[in-house]
Short mmCIF file of C-alpha atoms in Angstrom, two decimals:
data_model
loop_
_atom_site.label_atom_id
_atom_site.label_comp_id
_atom_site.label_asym_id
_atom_site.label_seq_id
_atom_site.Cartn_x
_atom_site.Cartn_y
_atom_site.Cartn_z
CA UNK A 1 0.00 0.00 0.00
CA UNK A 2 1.44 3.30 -1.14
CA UNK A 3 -0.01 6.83 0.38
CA UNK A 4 1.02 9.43 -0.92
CA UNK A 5 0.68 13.09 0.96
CA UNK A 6 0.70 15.96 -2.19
CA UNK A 7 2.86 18.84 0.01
CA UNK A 8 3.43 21.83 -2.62
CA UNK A 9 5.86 24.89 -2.17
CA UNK A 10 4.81 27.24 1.29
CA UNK A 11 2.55 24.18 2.81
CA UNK A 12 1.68 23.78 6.40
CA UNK A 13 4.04 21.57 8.60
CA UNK A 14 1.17 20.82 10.57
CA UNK A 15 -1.42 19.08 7.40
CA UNK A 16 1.78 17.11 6.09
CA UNK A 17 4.04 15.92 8.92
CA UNK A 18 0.94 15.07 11.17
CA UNK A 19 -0.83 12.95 8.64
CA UNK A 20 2.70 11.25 8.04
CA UNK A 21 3.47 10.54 11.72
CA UNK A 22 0.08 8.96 12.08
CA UNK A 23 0.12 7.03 8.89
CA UNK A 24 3.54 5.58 9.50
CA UNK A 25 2.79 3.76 12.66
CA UNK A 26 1.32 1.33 10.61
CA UNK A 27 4.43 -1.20 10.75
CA UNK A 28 3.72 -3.58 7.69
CA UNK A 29 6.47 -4.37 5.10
CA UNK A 30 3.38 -3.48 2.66
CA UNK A 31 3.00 -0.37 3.92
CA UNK A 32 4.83 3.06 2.40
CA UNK A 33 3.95 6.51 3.17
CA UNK A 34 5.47 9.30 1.19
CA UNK A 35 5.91 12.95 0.90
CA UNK A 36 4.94 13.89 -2.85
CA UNK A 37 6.36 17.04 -4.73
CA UNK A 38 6.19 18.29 -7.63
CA UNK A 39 9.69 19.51 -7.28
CA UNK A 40 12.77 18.10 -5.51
CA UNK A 41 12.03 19.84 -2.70
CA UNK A 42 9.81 22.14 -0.86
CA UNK A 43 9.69 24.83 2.04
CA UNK A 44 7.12 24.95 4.14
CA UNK A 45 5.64 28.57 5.14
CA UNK A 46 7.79 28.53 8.35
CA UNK A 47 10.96 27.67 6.57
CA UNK A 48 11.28 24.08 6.59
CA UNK A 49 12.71 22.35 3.91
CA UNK A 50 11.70 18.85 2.70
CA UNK A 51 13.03 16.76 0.24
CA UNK A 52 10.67 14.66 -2.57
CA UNK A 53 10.01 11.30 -1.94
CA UNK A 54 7.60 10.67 -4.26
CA UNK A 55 6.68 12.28 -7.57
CA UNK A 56 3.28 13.55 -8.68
CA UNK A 57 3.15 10.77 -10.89
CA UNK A 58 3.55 8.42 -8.53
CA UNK A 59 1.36 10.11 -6.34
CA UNK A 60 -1.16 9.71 -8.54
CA UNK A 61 -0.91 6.19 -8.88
CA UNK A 62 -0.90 5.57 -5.33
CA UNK A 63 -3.79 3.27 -3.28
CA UNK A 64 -4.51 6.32 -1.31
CA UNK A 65 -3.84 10.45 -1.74
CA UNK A 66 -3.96 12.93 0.94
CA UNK A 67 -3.84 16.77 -0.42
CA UNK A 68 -2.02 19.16 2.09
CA UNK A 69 -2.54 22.60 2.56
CA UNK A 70 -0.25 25.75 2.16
CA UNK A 71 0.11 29.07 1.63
CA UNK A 72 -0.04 28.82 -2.15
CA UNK A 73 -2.64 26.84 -3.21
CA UNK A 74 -4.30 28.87 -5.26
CA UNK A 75 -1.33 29.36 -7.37
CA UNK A 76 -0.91 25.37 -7.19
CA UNK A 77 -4.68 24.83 -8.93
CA UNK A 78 -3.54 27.94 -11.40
CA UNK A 79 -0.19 25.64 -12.45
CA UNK A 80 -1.23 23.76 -15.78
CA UNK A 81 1.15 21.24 -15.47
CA UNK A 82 0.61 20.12 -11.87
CA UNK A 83 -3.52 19.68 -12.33
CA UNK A 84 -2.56 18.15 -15.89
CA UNK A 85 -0.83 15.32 -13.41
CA UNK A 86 -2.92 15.89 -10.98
CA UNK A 87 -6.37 14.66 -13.19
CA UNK A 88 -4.87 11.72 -13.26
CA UNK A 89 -6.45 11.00 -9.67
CA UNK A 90 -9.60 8.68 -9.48
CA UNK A 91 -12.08 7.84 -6.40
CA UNK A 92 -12.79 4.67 -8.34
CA UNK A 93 -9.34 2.98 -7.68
CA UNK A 94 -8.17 4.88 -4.56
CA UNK A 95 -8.45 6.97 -1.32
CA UNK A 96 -8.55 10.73 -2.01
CA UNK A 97 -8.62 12.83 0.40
CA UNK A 98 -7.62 17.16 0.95
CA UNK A 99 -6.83 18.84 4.34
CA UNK A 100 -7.92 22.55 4.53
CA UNK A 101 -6.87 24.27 1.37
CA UNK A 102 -6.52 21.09 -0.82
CA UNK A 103 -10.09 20.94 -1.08
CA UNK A 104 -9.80 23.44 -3.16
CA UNK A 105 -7.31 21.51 -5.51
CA UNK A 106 -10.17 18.37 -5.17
CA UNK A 107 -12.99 21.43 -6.39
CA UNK A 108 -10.55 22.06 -9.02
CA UNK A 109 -10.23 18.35 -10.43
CA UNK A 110 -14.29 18.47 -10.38
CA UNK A 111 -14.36 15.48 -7.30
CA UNK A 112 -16.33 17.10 -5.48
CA UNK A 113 -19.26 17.51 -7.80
CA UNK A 114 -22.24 17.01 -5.41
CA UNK A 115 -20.02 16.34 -2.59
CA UNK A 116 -19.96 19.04 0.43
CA UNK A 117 -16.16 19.59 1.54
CA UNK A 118 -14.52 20.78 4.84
CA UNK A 119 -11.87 22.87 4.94
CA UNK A 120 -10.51 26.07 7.00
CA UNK A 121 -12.11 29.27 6.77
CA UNK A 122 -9.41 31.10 5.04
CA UNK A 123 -9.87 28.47 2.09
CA UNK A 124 -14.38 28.35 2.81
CA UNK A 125 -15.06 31.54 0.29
CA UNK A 126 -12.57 30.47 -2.56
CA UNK A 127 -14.08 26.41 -2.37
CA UNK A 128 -17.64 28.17 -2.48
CA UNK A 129 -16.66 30.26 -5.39
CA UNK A 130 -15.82 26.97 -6.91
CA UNK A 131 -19.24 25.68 -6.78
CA UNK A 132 -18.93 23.54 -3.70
CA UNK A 133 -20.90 23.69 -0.18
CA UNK A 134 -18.55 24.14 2.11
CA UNK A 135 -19.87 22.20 6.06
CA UNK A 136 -19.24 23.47 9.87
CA UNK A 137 -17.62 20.80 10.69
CA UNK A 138 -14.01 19.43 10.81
CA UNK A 139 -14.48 15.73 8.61
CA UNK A 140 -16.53 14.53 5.81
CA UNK A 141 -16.67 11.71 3.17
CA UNK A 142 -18.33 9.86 0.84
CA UNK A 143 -17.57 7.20 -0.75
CA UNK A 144 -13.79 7.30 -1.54
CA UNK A 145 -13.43 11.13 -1.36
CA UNK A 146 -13.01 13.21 2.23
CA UNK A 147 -12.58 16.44 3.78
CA UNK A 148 -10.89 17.78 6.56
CA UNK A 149 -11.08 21.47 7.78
CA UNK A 150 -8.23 23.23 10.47
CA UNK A 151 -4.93 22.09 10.78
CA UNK A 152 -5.54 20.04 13.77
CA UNK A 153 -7.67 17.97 12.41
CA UNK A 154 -5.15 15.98 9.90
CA UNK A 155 -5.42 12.76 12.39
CA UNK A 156 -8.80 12.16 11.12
CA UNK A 157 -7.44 11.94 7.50
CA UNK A 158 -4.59 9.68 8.74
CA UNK A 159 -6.81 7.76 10.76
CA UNK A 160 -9.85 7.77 8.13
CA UNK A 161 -7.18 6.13 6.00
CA UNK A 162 -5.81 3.96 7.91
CA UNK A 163 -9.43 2.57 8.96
CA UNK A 164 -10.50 2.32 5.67
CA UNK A 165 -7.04 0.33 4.03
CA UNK A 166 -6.32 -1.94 7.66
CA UNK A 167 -9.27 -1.86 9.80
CA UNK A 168 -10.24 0.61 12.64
CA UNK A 169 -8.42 -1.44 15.16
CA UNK A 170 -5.36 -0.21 13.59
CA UNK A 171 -6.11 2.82 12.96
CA UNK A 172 -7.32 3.24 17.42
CA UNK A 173 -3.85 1.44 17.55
CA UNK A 174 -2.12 4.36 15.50
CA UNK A 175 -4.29 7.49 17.56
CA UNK A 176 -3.53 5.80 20.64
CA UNK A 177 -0.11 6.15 20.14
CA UNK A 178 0.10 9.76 18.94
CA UNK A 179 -2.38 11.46 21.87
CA UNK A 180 -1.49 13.33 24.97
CA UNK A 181 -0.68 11.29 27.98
CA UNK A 182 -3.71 10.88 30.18
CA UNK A 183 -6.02 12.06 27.59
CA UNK A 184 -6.03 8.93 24.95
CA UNK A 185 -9.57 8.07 25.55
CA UNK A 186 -10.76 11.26 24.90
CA UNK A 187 -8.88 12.03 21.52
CA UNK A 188 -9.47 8.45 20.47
CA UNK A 189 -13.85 8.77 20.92
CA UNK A 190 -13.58 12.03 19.47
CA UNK A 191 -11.83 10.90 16.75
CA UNK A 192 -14.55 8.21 16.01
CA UNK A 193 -17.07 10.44 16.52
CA UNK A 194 -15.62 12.30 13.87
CA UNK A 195 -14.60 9.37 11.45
CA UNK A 196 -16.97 6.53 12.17
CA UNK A 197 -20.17 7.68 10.61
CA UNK A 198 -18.09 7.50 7.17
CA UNK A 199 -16.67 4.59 7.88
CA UNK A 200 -18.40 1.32 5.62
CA UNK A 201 -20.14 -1.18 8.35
CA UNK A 202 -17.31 -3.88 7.73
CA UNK A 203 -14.21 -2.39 7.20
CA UNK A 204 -12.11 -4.80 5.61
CA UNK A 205 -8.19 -5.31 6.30
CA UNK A 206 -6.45 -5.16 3.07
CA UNK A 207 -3.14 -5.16 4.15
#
């Protein structure tokens, strides 16, 4: 299993790195989580500097996609040649899924045509004018596609993933290990409260 986190030039430490903390304590030999640029590397817009370990391309090919969120989106869904690669992404075959301002890259690509979107409220007018409703609310999904709106709430991407590809044991397992000492409990049920009602009835294990 390949996931693949799309982090563009001026993106937010916090919608990347989290996801990829999360996602990587999945310890299968199956199991690869990347950072995906369309350059060799990026800076984030604090200043840190990450190198590609996946291309676009690859990205796109990938069982499941998170988008991150940056300071330059809108220039990122104004490059022809990243959406060219980009349209190459397909709900059919894989997990797609934007935190905060990749939404508006997902409104961009036309998947979320009937589907209502979360995302932060710098991003909510610009998704809007895109012809999406935009939800109070920090996760959504259906089917294949999902939303997740303010920084802090990248762990129910990772963990929406990781349910959906392993099975929500693992993906408990994986929030368990990344909340605050003393308050696991609490982060895990909000976390389902947040995730579960998007979650299929059986989730099956596919890794």
């Amino acid at each position: 299993m390949h996931i693949a986190i799309l982090t563009f030039e001026g993106y937010n430490e916090l919608d990347s790195l989290i996801a990829l903390g999360v996602l990587n304590r999945i310890q299968n030999d199956d199991w690869k989580v990347t950072i995906a640029t369309p350059t060799a590397q990026v800076t984030s817009m604090n200043g840190v500097t990450i190198r590609q370990m996946s291309s676009l391309e690859e990205a796109v090919q990938a069982d499941a996609v998170i988008v991150g969120s940056g300071m330059a989106t809108r220039e990122v869904v104004e490059t022809p040649g990243i959406m060219e690669v980009l349209r190459g992404l397909d709900p059919q075959r894989q997990l797609i899924a934007a935190q905060c301002s990749g939404a508006l890259v997902l409104a961009e690509l036309g998947l979320l045509r009937d589907v209502p979107a979360c995302t932060d409220l710098t991003t909510k007018p610009w998704v809007i004018a895109a012809g999406v409703d935009v939800l109070n609310q920090p996760f959504f999904a259906r089917g294949n596609v999902a939303t997740a709106g303010g920084c802090l709430a990248s762990h129910y991407l990772a963990g929406w993933v990781i349910a959906r590809l392993c099975g929500k044991d693992e993906a408990v397992a994986a929030l368990h290990y990344v909340a605050p000492v003393g308050e696991k409990q609490d982060y895990i049920d909000r976390a389902l409260r947040n995730i579960g009602p998007y979650l299929p009835a059986e989730v099956p294990a596919l890794v």
